[in-house]
């Protein structure tokens, strides 16, 4: 396991039990983002870096009982918190690294990733791995329940031009890893970038 993975596991593992209580008002933002993503009944979707599974109920509602919902996370404590919250009933939870997913090529219709991109050790390679498991024409949603400026203020830091979520950085990053960005929203109340898997 790389040092990056150890850091991510330690950071989120220590916060897993209180994560949902710390951010109790994010539910509607997840629901709205999933609705804008445009999933269809029967779709197969992965919540990459699912954490406590806050997106899983909305993803299940979008794809219906005939769809497939997977939640993958690197941190066992986050998956335990998801199960404790009853979200394991909404999809299959996998202890897995999104940099090396245990999935076949092109098996998914879409990937939803909340708060993930800031924690990827090799963003281009990691986004390429997400592209690998999605069929051509499938979708990617990069989401955060608050925008970049609001998040920076919450964390007590300044926004910098090299922020990988800035539109001028994210578009080329996605393009270099097999995705075409189709929309970009960075508002106080949410961040949502949508992309399509290139054929």
mmCIF file of N, CA and C in Angstrom, residues 42-163:
data_model
loop_
_atom_site.group_PDB
_atom_site.id
_atom_site.type_symbol
_atom_site.label_atom_id
_atom_site.label_comp_id
_atom_site.label_asym_id
_atom_site.label_seq_id
_atom_site.Cartn_x
_atom_site.Cartn_y
_atom_site.Cartn_z
ATOM 1 N N UNK A 42 -32.227 0.536 -14.597
ATOM 2 C CA UNK A 42 -31.456 -0.579 -15.125
ATOM 3 C C UNK A 42 -29.978 -0.304 -15.286
ATOM 4 N N UNK A 43 -29.551 0.954 -15.125
ATOM 5 C CA UNK A 43 -28.127 1.286 -15.263
ATOM 6 C C UNK A 43 -27.295 0.617 -14.175
ATOM 7 N N UNK A 44 -26.007 0.434 -14.496
ATOM 8 C CA UNK A 44 -25.023 -0.097 -13.550
ATOM 9 C C UNK A 44 -24.084 1.041 -13.176
ATOM 10 N N UNK A 45 -24.099 1.437 -11.899
ATOM 11 C CA UNK A 45 -23.352 2.616 -11.465
ATOM 12 C C UNK A 45 -22.467 2.288 -10.274
ATOM 13 N N UNK A 46 -21.297 2.906 -10.268
ATOM 14 C CA UNK A 46 -20.350 2.794 -9.162
ATOM 15 C C UNK A 46 -20.268 4.130 -8.441
ATOM 16 N N UNK A 47 -20.369 4.097 -7.116
ATOM 17 C CA UNK A 47 -20.054 5.253 -6.284
ATOM 18 C C UNK A 47 -18.599 5.058 -5.872
ATOM 19 N N UNK A 48 -17.704 5.795 -6.523
ATOM 20 C CA UNK A 48 -16.257 5.632 -6.321
ATOM 21 C C UNK A 48 -15.800 6.489 -5.151
ATOM 22 N N UNK A 49 -15.207 5.858 -4.147
ATOM 23 C CA UNK A 49 -14.877 6.577 -2.926
ATOM 24 C C UNK A 49 -16.153 6.903 -2.182
ATOM 25 N N UNK A 50 -16.986 5.881 -1.969
ATOM 26 C CA UNK A 50 -18.357 6.089 -1.480
ATOM 27 C C UNK A 50 -18.434 6.568 -0.042
ATOM 28 N N UNK A 51 -17.354 6.432 0.723
ATOM 29 C CA UNK A 51 -17.397 6.869 2.108
ATOM 30 C C UNK A 51 -18.494 6.175 2.884
ATOM 31 N N UNK A 52 -19.326 6.953 3.565
ATOM 32 C CA UNK A 52 -20.419 6.388 4.361
ATOM 33 C C UNK A 52 -21.654 6.085 3.518
ATOM 34 N N UNK A 53 -21.523 6.178 2.208
ATOM 35 C CA UNK A 53 -22.607 5.775 1.314
ATOM 36 C C UNK A 53 -23.740 6.768 1.180
ATOM 37 N N UNK A 54 -23.451 8.054 1.375
ATOM 38 C CA UNK A 54 -24.521 9.045 1.338
ATOM 39 C C UNK A 54 -25.198 9.138 -0.022
ATOM 40 N N UNK A 55 -24.490 8.790 -1.102
ATOM 41 C CA UNK A 55 -25.105 8.854 -2.434
ATOM 42 C C UNK A 55 -25.899 7.600 -2.776
ATOM 43 N N UNK A 56 -25.700 6.515 -2.041
ATOM 44 C CA UNK A 56 -26.279 5.233 -2.439
ATOM 45 C C UNK A 56 -27.806 5.240 -2.523
ATOM 46 N N UNK A 57 -28.539 5.834 -1.565
ATOM 47 C CA UNK A 57 -29.996 5.838 -1.714
ATOM 48 C C UNK A 57 -30.473 6.552 -2.982
ATOM 49 N N UNK A 58 -29.854 7.688 -3.303
ATOM 50 C CA UNK A 58 -30.249 8.417 -4.517
ATOM 51 C C UNK A 58 -29.873 7.634 -5.771
ATOM 52 N N UNK A 59 -28.706 6.989 -5.754
ATOM 53 C CA UNK A 59 -28.295 6.182 -6.904
ATOM 54 C C UNK A 59 -29.246 4.997 -7.092
ATOM 55 N N UNK A 60 -29.612 4.333 -5.997
ATOM 56 C CA UNK A 60 -30.560 3.212 -6.091
ATOM 57 C C UNK A 60 -31.897 3.689 -6.629
ATOM 58 N N UNK A 61 -32.381 4.826 -6.146
ATOM 59 C CA UNK A 61 -33.660 5.349 -6.630
ATOM 60 C C UNK A 61 -33.597 5.642 -8.128
ATOM 61 N N UNK A 62 -32.447 6.117 -8.594
ATOM 62 C CA UNK A 62 -32.306 6.471 -10.011
ATOM 63 C C UNK A 62 -32.268 5.246 -10.918
ATOM 64 N N UNK A 63 -31.584 4.194 -10.508
ATOM 65 C CA UNK A 63 -31.435 3.015 -11.384
ATOM 66 C C UNK A 63 -32.509 1.966 -11.136
ATOM 67 N N UNK A 64 -33.244 2.099 -10.033
ATOM 68 C CA UNK A 64 -34.348 1.193 -9.750
ATOM 69 C C UNK A 64 -33.903 -0.196 -9.350
ATOM 70 N N UNK A 65 -34.860 -1.064 -9.088
ATOM 71 C CA UNK A 65 -34.531 -2.410 -8.617
ATOM 72 C C UNK A 65 -33.800 -3.258 -9.648
ATOM 73 N N UNK A 66 -33.944 -2.932 -10.937
ATOM 74 C CA UNK A 66 -33.254 -3.700 -11.980
ATOM 75 C C UNK A 66 -31.826 -3.231 -12.197
ATOM 76 N N UNK A 67 -31.469 -2.080 -11.623
ATOM 77 C CA UNK A 67 -30.119 -1.548 -11.788
ATOM 78 C C UNK A 67 -29.137 -2.153 -10.798
ATOM 79 N N UNK A 68 -27.871 -1.817 -11.005
ATOM 80 C CA UNK A 68 -26.800 -2.276 -10.123
ATOM 81 C C UNK A 68 -26.130 -1.064 -9.505
ATOM 82 N N UNK A 69 -25.993 -1.076 -8.179
ATOM 83 C CA UNK A 69 -25.301 -0.012 -7.464
ATOM 84 C C UNK A 69 -24.140 -0.638 -6.689
ATOM 85 N N UNK A 70 -22.946 -0.131 -6.949
ATOM 86 C CA UNK A 70 -21.753 -0.548 -6.221
ATOM 87 C C UNK A 70 -21.191 0.661 -5.488
ATOM 88 N N UNK A 71 -20.692 0.441 -4.298
ATOM 89 C CA UNK A 71 -19.984 1.480 -3.565
ATOM 90 C C UNK A 71 -18.604 0.967 -3.219
ATOM 91 N N UNK A 72 -17.561 1.659 -3.668
ATOM 92 C CA UNK A 72 -16.185 1.238 -3.401
ATOM 93 C C UNK A 72 -15.476 2.287 -2.574
ATOM 94 N N UNK A 73 -14.785 1.832 -1.541
ATOM 95 C CA UNK A 73 -14.005 2.747 -0.721
ATOM 96 C C UNK A 73 -12.778 2.012 -0.194
ATOM 97 N N UNK A 74 -11.743 2.799 0.051
ATOM 98 C CA UNK A 74 -10.455 2.289 0.513
ATOM 99 C C UNK A 74 -10.414 2.101 2.027
ATOM 100 N N UNK A 75 -11.358 2.733 2.724
ATOM 101 C CA UNK A 75 -11.302 2.801 4.185
ATOM 102 C C UNK A 75 -12.356 1.905 4.827
ATOM 103 N N UNK A 76 -11.931 0.837 5.517
ATOM 104 C CA UNK A 76 -12.898 -0.092 6.123
ATOM 105 C C UNK A 76 -13.877 0.590 7.073
ATOM 106 N N UNK A 77 -13.411 1.594 7.825
ATOM 107 C CA UNK A 77 -14.293 2.259 8.789
ATOM 108 C C UNK A 77 -15.416 3.018 8.101
ATOM 109 N N UNK A 78 -15.135 3.574 6.925
ATOM 110 C CA UNK A 78 -16.182 4.270 6.173
ATOM 111 C C UNK A 78 -17.254 3.274 5.707
ATOM 112 N N UNK A 79 -16.827 2.122 5.217
ATOM 113 C CA UNK A 79 -17.793 1.113 4.787
ATOM 114 C C UNK A 79 -18.589 0.583 5.970
ATOM 115 N N UNK A 80 -17.945 0.449 7.124
ATOM 116 C CA UNK A 80 -18.661 0.014 8.334
ATOM 117 C C UNK A 80 -19.722 1.040 8.714
ATOM 118 N N UNK A 81 -19.390 2.327 8.596
ATOM 119 C CA UNK A 81 -20.360 3.381 8.898
ATOM 120 C C UNK A 81 -21.514 3.358 7.895
ATOM 121 N N UNK A 82 -21.216 3.054 6.641
ATOM 122 C CA UNK A 82 -22.268 2.940 5.623
ATOM 123 C C UNK A 82 -23.225 1.804 5.975
ATOM 124 N N UNK A 83 -22.671 0.674 6.382
ATOM 125 C CA UNK A 83 -23.524 -0.459 6.775
ATOM 126 C C UNK A 83 -24.354 -0.118 8.008
ATOM 127 N N UNK A 84 -23.716 0.533 8.979
ATOM 128 C CA UNK A 84 -24.415 0.891 10.208
ATOM 129 C C UNK A 84 -25.577 1.842 9.931
ATOM 130 N N UNK A 85 -25.406 2.702 8.923
ATOM 131 C CA UNK A 85 -26.470 3.631 8.536
ATOM 132 C C UNK A 85 -27.546 2.965 7.675
ATOM 133 N N UNK A 86 -27.381 1.677 7.388
ATOM 134 C CA UNK A 86 -28.361 0.944 6.600
ATOM 135 C C UNK A 86 -28.213 1.104 5.102
ATOM 136 N N UNK A 87 -27.106 1.717 4.673
ATOM 137 C CA UNK A 87 -26.960 1.994 3.241
ATOM 138 C C UNK A 87 -26.429 0.801 2.456
ATOM 139 N N UNK A 88 -25.959 -0.226 3.166
ATOM 140 C CA UNK A 88 -25.533 -1.442 2.477
ATOM 141 C C UNK A 88 -26.690 -2.115 1.753
ATOM 142 N N UNK A 89 -27.919 -1.819 2.183
ATOM 143 C CA UNK A 89 -29.091 -2.388 1.522
ATOM 144 C C UNK A 89 -29.349 -1.745 0.165
ATOM 145 N N UNK A 90 -28.726 -0.597 -0.088
ATOM 146 C CA UNK A 90 -28.954 0.123 -1.348
ATOM 147 C C UNK A 90 -28.014 -0.328 -2.468
ATOM 148 N N UNK A 91 -26.958 -1.060 -2.111
ATOM 149 C CA UNK A 91 -25.998 -1.498 -3.121
ATOM 150 C C UNK A 91 -24.950 -2.401 -2.498
ATOM 151 N N UNK A 92 -24.062 -2.891 -3.325
ATOM 152 C CA UNK A 92 -22.980 -3.758 -2.869
ATOM 153 C C UNK A 92 -21.782 -2.904 -2.494
ATOM 154 N N UNK A 93 -21.296 -3.064 -1.271
ATOM 155 C CA UNK A 93 -20.148 -2.301 -0.797
ATOM 156 C C UNK A 93 -18.868 -3.112 -0.985
ATOM 157 N N UNK A 94 -17.854 -2.468 -1.572
ATOM 158 C CA UNK A 94 -16.579 -3.125 -1.860
ATOM 159 C C UNK A 94 -15.441 -2.375 -1.184
ATOM 160 N N UNK A 95 -14.598 -3.103 -0.468
ATOM 161 C CA UNK A 95 -13.356 -2.526 0.031
ATOM 162 C C UNK A 95 -12.380 -2.592 -1.134
ATOM 163 N N UNK A 96 -12.176 -1.465 -1.799
ATOM 164 C CA UNK A 96 -11.389 -1.469 -3.033
ATOM 165 C C UNK A 96 -10.774 -0.102 -3.283
ATOM 166 N N UNK A 97 -9.649 -0.137 -3.955
ATOM 167 C CA UNK A 97 -8.929 1.063 -4.371
ATOM 168 C C UNK A 97 -9.437 1.456 -5.748
ATOM 169 N N UNK A 98 -9.905 2.696 -5.913
ATOM 170 C CA UNK A 98 -10.411 3.112 -7.219
ATOM 171 C C UNK A 98 -9.303 3.164 -8.268
ATOM 172 N N UNK A 99 -8.054 3.081 -7.838
ATOM 173 C CA UNK A 99 -6.940 3.039 -8.792
ATOM 174 C C UNK A 99 -6.757 1.645 -9.396
ATOM 175 N N UNK A 100 -7.372 0.627 -8.768
ATOM 176 C CA UNK A 100 -7.283 -0.752 -9.264
ATOM 177 C C UNK A 100 -8.590 -1.466 -8.941
ATOM 178 N N UNK A 101 -9.605 -1.165 -9.698
ATOM 179 C CA UNK A 101 -10.928 -1.702 -9.411
ATOM 180 C C UNK A 101 -11.048 -3.169 -9.815
ATOM 181 N N UNK A 102 -11.715 -3.974 -8.996
ATOM 182 C CA UNK A 102 -11.890 -5.395 -9.316
ATOM 183 C C UNK A 102 -13.082 -5.609 -10.248
ATOM 184 N N UNK A 103 -13.084 -4.888 -11.366
ATOM 185 C CA UNK A 103 -14.200 -4.919 -12.307
ATOM 186 C C UNK A 103 -13.677 -5.106 -13.724
ATOM 187 N N UNK A 104 -14.509 -5.719 -14.564
ATOM 188 C CA UNK A 104 -14.143 -5.925 -15.965
ATOM 189 C C UNK A 104 -14.219 -4.609 -16.746
ATOM 190 N N UNK A 105 -13.538 -4.568 -17.883
ATOM 191 C CA UNK A 105 -13.585 -3.409 -18.774
ATOM 192 C C UNK A 105 -15.027 -3.163 -19.229
ATOM 193 N N UNK A 106 -15.446 -1.907 -19.211
ATOM 194 C CA UNK A 106 -16.728 -1.509 -19.794
ATOM 195 C C UNK A 106 -17.960 -2.089 -19.143
ATOM 196 N N UNK A 107 -17.867 -2.551 -17.899
ATOM 197 C CA UNK A 107 -18.992 -3.231 -17.262
ATOM 198 C C UNK A 107 -20.032 -2.262 -16.686
ATOM 199 N N UNK A 108 -19.648 -0.989 -16.517
ATOM 200 C CA UNK A 108 -20.546 -0.015 -15.899
ATOM 201 C C UNK A 108 -21.101 0.985 -16.918
ATOM 202 N N UNK A 109 -22.238 1.569 -16.561
ATOM 203 C CA UNK A 109 -22.801 2.664 -17.349
ATOM 204 C C UNK A 109 -22.335 4.019 -16.834
ATOM 205 N N UNK A 110 -21.942 4.082 -15.556
ATOM 206 C CA UNK A 110 -21.627 5.384 -14.980
ATOM 207 C C UNK A 110 -20.835 5.237 -13.682
ATOM 208 N N UNK A 111 -20.110 6.309 -13.359
ATOM 209 C CA UNK A 111 -19.403 6.429 -12.084
ATOM 210 C C UNK A 111 -19.780 7.764 -11.465
ATOM 211 N N UNK A 112 -20.160 7.716 -10.195
ATOM 212 C CA UNK A 112 -20.433 8.915 -9.396
ATOM 213 C C UNK A 112 -19.308 9.003 -8.375
ATOM 214 N N UNK A 113 -18.692 10.170 -8.261
ATOM 215 C CA UNK A 113 -17.553 10.324 -7.345
ATOM 216 C C UNK A 113 -17.703 11.617 -6.560
ATOM 217 N N UNK A 114 -18.030 11.494 -5.286
ATOM 218 C CA UNK A 114 -18.222 12.658 -4.421
ATOM 219 C C UNK A 114 -16.959 12.917 -3.611
ATOM 220 N N UNK A 115 -16.373 14.084 -3.795
ATOM 221 C CA UNK A 115 -15.204 14.462 -3.016
ATOM 222 C C UNK A 115 -13.965 13.646 -3.296
ATOM 223 N N UNK A 116 -13.976 12.881 -4.371
ATOM 224 C CA UNK A 116 -12.885 11.935 -4.620
ATOM 225 C C UNK A 116 -11.645 12.576 -5.230
ATOM 226 N N UNK A 117 -11.833 13.470 -6.168
ATOM 227 C CA UNK A 117 -10.713 13.879 -7.018
ATOM 228 C C UNK A 117 -9.576 14.529 -6.239
ATOM 229 N N UNK A 118 -9.897 15.201 -5.148
ATOM 230 C CA UNK A 118 -8.843 15.847 -4.351
ATOM 231 C C UNK A 118 -7.937 14.832 -3.661
ATOM 232 N N UNK A 119 -8.406 13.590 -3.541
ATOM 233 C CA UNK A 119 -7.651 12.563 -2.811
ATOM 234 C C UNK A 119 -6.975 11.542 -3.723
ATOM 235 N N UNK A 120 -7.025 11.761 -5.031
ATOM 236 C CA UNK A 120 -6.396 10.813 -5.954
ATOM 237 C C UNK A 120 -4.896 11.090 -6.047
ATOM 238 N N UNK A 121 -4.052 10.076 -5.789
ATOM 239 C CA UNK A 121 -2.614 10.296 -5.824
ATOM 240 C C UNK A 121 -2.072 10.530 -7.238
ATOM 241 N N UNK A 122 -2.724 9.937 -8.235
ATOM 242 C CA UNK A 122 -2.309 10.091 -9.635
ATOM 243 C C UNK A 122 -3.579 10.329 -10.444
ATOM 244 N N UNK A 123 -4.079 11.573 -10.448
ATOM 245 C CA UNK A 123 -5.418 11.831 -10.992
ATOM 246 C C UNK A 123 -5.632 11.329 -12.415
ATOM 247 N N UNK A 124 -4.672 11.548 -13.312
ATOM 248 C CA UNK A 124 -4.895 11.123 -14.693
ATOM 249 C C UNK A 124 -4.999 9.606 -14.792
ATOM 250 N N UNK A 125 -4.075 8.898 -14.152
ATOM 251 C CA UNK A 125 -4.126 7.433 -14.177
ATOM 252 C C UNK A 125 -5.375 6.913 -13.472
ATOM 253 N N UNK A 126 -5.745 7.545 -12.366
ATOM 254 C CA UNK A 126 -6.911 7.092 -11.610
ATOM 255 C C UNK A 126 -8.201 7.338 -12.371
ATOM 256 N N UNK A 127 -8.313 8.485 -13.039
ATOM 257 C CA UNK A 127 -9.484 8.744 -13.871
ATOM 258 C C UNK A 127 -9.513 7.820 -15.089
ATOM 259 N N UNK A 128 -8.343 7.442 -15.581
ATOM 260 C CA UNK A 128 -8.268 6.478 -16.683
ATOM 261 C C UNK A 128 -8.794 5.114 -16.229
ATOM 262 N N UNK A 129 -8.509 4.750 -14.980
ATOM 263 C CA UNK A 129 -9.039 3.489 -14.446
ATOM 264 C C UNK A 129 -10.561 3.541 -14.339
ATOM 265 N N UNK A 130 -11.108 4.675 -13.935
ATOM 266 C CA UNK A 130 -12.565 4.806 -13.927
ATOM 267 C C UNK A 130 -13.120 4.686 -15.344
ATOM 268 N N UNK A 131 -12.430 5.282 -16.312
ATOM 269 C CA UNK A 131 -12.863 5.169 -17.710
ATOM 270 C C UNK A 131 -12.820 3.718 -18.189
ATOM 271 N N UNK A 132 -11.846 2.971 -17.722
ATOM 272 C CA UNK A 132 -11.703 1.571 -18.148
ATOM 273 C C UNK A 132 -12.950 0.749 -17.839
ATOM 274 N N UNK A 133 -13.557 0.994 -16.689
ATOM 275 C CA UNK A 133 -14.676 0.157 -16.260
ATOM 276 C C UNK A 133 -16.028 0.661 -16.754
ATOM 277 N N UNK A 134 -16.031 1.785 -17.484
ATOM 278 C CA UNK A 134 -17.276 2.363 -18.008
ATOM 279 C C UNK A 134 -17.338 2.152 -19.521
ATOM 280 N N UNK A 135 -18.506 1.808 -20.007
ATOM 281 C CA UNK A 135 -18.696 1.611 -21.450
ATOM 282 C C UNK A 135 -18.526 2.945 -22.184
ATOM 283 N N UNK A 136 -18.126 2.911 -23.459
ATOM 284 C CA UNK A 136 -18.088 4.138 -24.251
ATOM 285 C C UNK A 136 -19.462 4.814 -24.240
ATOM 286 N N UNK A 137 -19.464 6.119 -24.019
ATOM 287 C CA UNK A 137 -20.721 6.861 -23.922
ATOM 288 C C UNK A 137 -21.292 6.914 -22.518
ATOM 289 N N UNK A 138 -20.689 6.160 -21.584
ATOM 290 C CA UNK A 138 -21.131 6.185 -20.199
ATOM 291 C C UNK A 138 -20.709 7.476 -19.520
ATOM 292 N N UNK A 139 -21.182 7.683 -18.304
ATOM 293 C CA UNK A 139 -20.996 8.970 -17.650
ATOM 294 C C UNK A 139 -20.127 8.942 -16.415
ATOM 295 N N UNK A 140 -19.608 10.123 -16.084
ATOM 296 C CA UNK A 140 -18.849 10.364 -14.859
ATOM 297 C C UNK A 140 -19.378 11.645 -14.229
ATOM 298 N N UNK A 141 -19.651 11.597 -12.929
ATOM 299 C CA UNK A 141 -20.033 12.794 -12.175
ATOM 300 C C UNK A 141 -19.018 13.005 -11.072
ATOM 301 N N UNK A 142 -18.365 14.157 -11.090
ATOM 302 C CA UNK A 142 -17.459 14.567 -10.017
ATOM 303 C C UNK A 142 -18.203 15.608 -9.206
ATOM 304 N N UNK A 143 -18.469 15.290 -7.951
ATOM 305 C CA UNK A 143 -19.399 16.080 -7.140
ATOM 306 C C UNK A 143 -18.775 16.444 -5.804
ATOM 307 N N UNK A 144 -19.189 17.586 -5.276
ATOM 308 C CA UNK A 144 -18.955 17.928 -3.881
ATOM 309 C C UNK A 144 -20.149 18.746 -3.426
ATOM 310 N N UNK A 145 -20.644 18.529 -2.192
ATOM 311 C CA UNK A 145 -21.853 19.227 -1.771
ATOM 312 C C UNK A 145 -21.684 20.727 -1.534
ATOM 313 N N UNK A 146 -20.468 21.231 -1.565
ATOM 314 C CA UNK A 146 -20.256 22.679 -1.591
ATOM 315 C C UNK A 146 -19.209 22.989 -2.653
ATOM 316 N N UNK A 147 -19.197 24.231 -3.118
ATOM 317 C CA UNK A 147 -18.288 24.626 -4.183
ATOM 318 C C UNK A 147 -16.853 24.799 -3.712
ATOM 319 N N UNK A 148 -15.974 25.054 -4.650
ATOM 320 C CA UNK A 148 -14.537 25.144 -4.360
ATOM 321 C C UNK A 148 -14.212 26.269 -3.388
ATOM 322 N N UNK A 149 -14.795 27.439 -3.581
ATOM 323 C CA UNK A 149 -14.489 28.576 -2.706
ATOM 324 C C UNK A 149 -15.012 28.334 -1.294
ATOM 325 N N UNK A 150 -16.223 27.794 -1.191
ATOM 326 C CA UNK A 150 -16.796 27.516 0.130
ATOM 327 C C UNK A 150 -15.989 26.441 0.851
ATOM 328 N N UNK A 151 -15.536 25.441 0.109
ATOM 329 C CA UNK A 151 -14.724 24.389 0.723
ATOM 330 C C UNK A 151 -13.380 24.930 1.196
ATOM 331 N N UNK A 152 -12.757 25.765 0.379
ATOM 332 C CA UNK A 152 -11.480 26.367 0.775
ATOM 333 C C UNK A 152 -11.656 27.206 2.040
ATOM 334 N N UNK A 153 -12.750 27.963 2.115
ATOM 335 C CA UNK A 153 -13.009 28.783 3.305
ATOM 336 C C UNK A 153 -13.224 27.896 4.528
ATOM 337 N N UNK A 154 -13.956 26.806 4.351
ATOM 338 C CA UNK A 154 -14.191 25.879 5.458
ATOM 339 C C UNK A 154 -12.875 25.302 5.975
ATOM 340 N N UNK A 155 -11.959 25.032 5.048
ATOM 341 C CA UNK A 155 -10.673 24.421 5.402
ATOM 342 C C UNK A 155 -9.601 25.442 5.759
ATOM 343 N N UNK A 156 -9.944 26.745 5.692
ATOM 344 C CA UNK A 156 -9.004 27.789 6.058
ATOM 345 C C UNK A 156 -7.835 27.939 5.109
ATOM 346 N N UNK A 157 -8.112 27.771 3.811
ATOM 347 C CA UNK A 157 -7.040 27.902 2.819
ATOM 348 C C UNK A 157 -7.517 28.780 1.671
ATOM 349 N N UNK A 158 -6.553 29.233 0.878
ATOM 350 C CA UNK A 158 -6.860 30.040 -0.302
ATOM 351 C C UNK A 158 -7.035 29.135 -1.518
ATOM 352 N N UNK A 159 -7.900 29.545 -2.427
ATOM 353 C CA UNK A 159 -7.977 28.860 -3.721
ATOM 354 C C UNK A 159 -6.750 29.242 -4.534
ATOM 355 N N UNK A 160 -6.150 28.271 -5.184
ATOM 356 C CA UNK A 160 -4.971 28.541 -6.007
ATOM 357 C C UNK A 160 -5.245 28.135 -7.449
ATOM 358 N N UNK A 161 -4.505 28.718 -8.399
ATOM 359 C CA UNK A 161 -4.735 28.398 -9.812
ATOM 360 C C UNK A 161 -4.473 26.928 -10.155
ATOM 361 N N UNK A 162 -3.682 26.237 -9.323
ATOM 362 C CA UNK A 162 -3.379 24.835 -9.650
ATOM 363 C C UNK A 162 -4.397 23.854 -9.055
ATOM 364 N N UNK A 163 -5.486 24.343 -8.462
ATOM 365 C CA UNK A 163 -6.543 23.472 -7.946
ATOM 366 C C UNK A 163 -7.037 22.582 -9.087
#
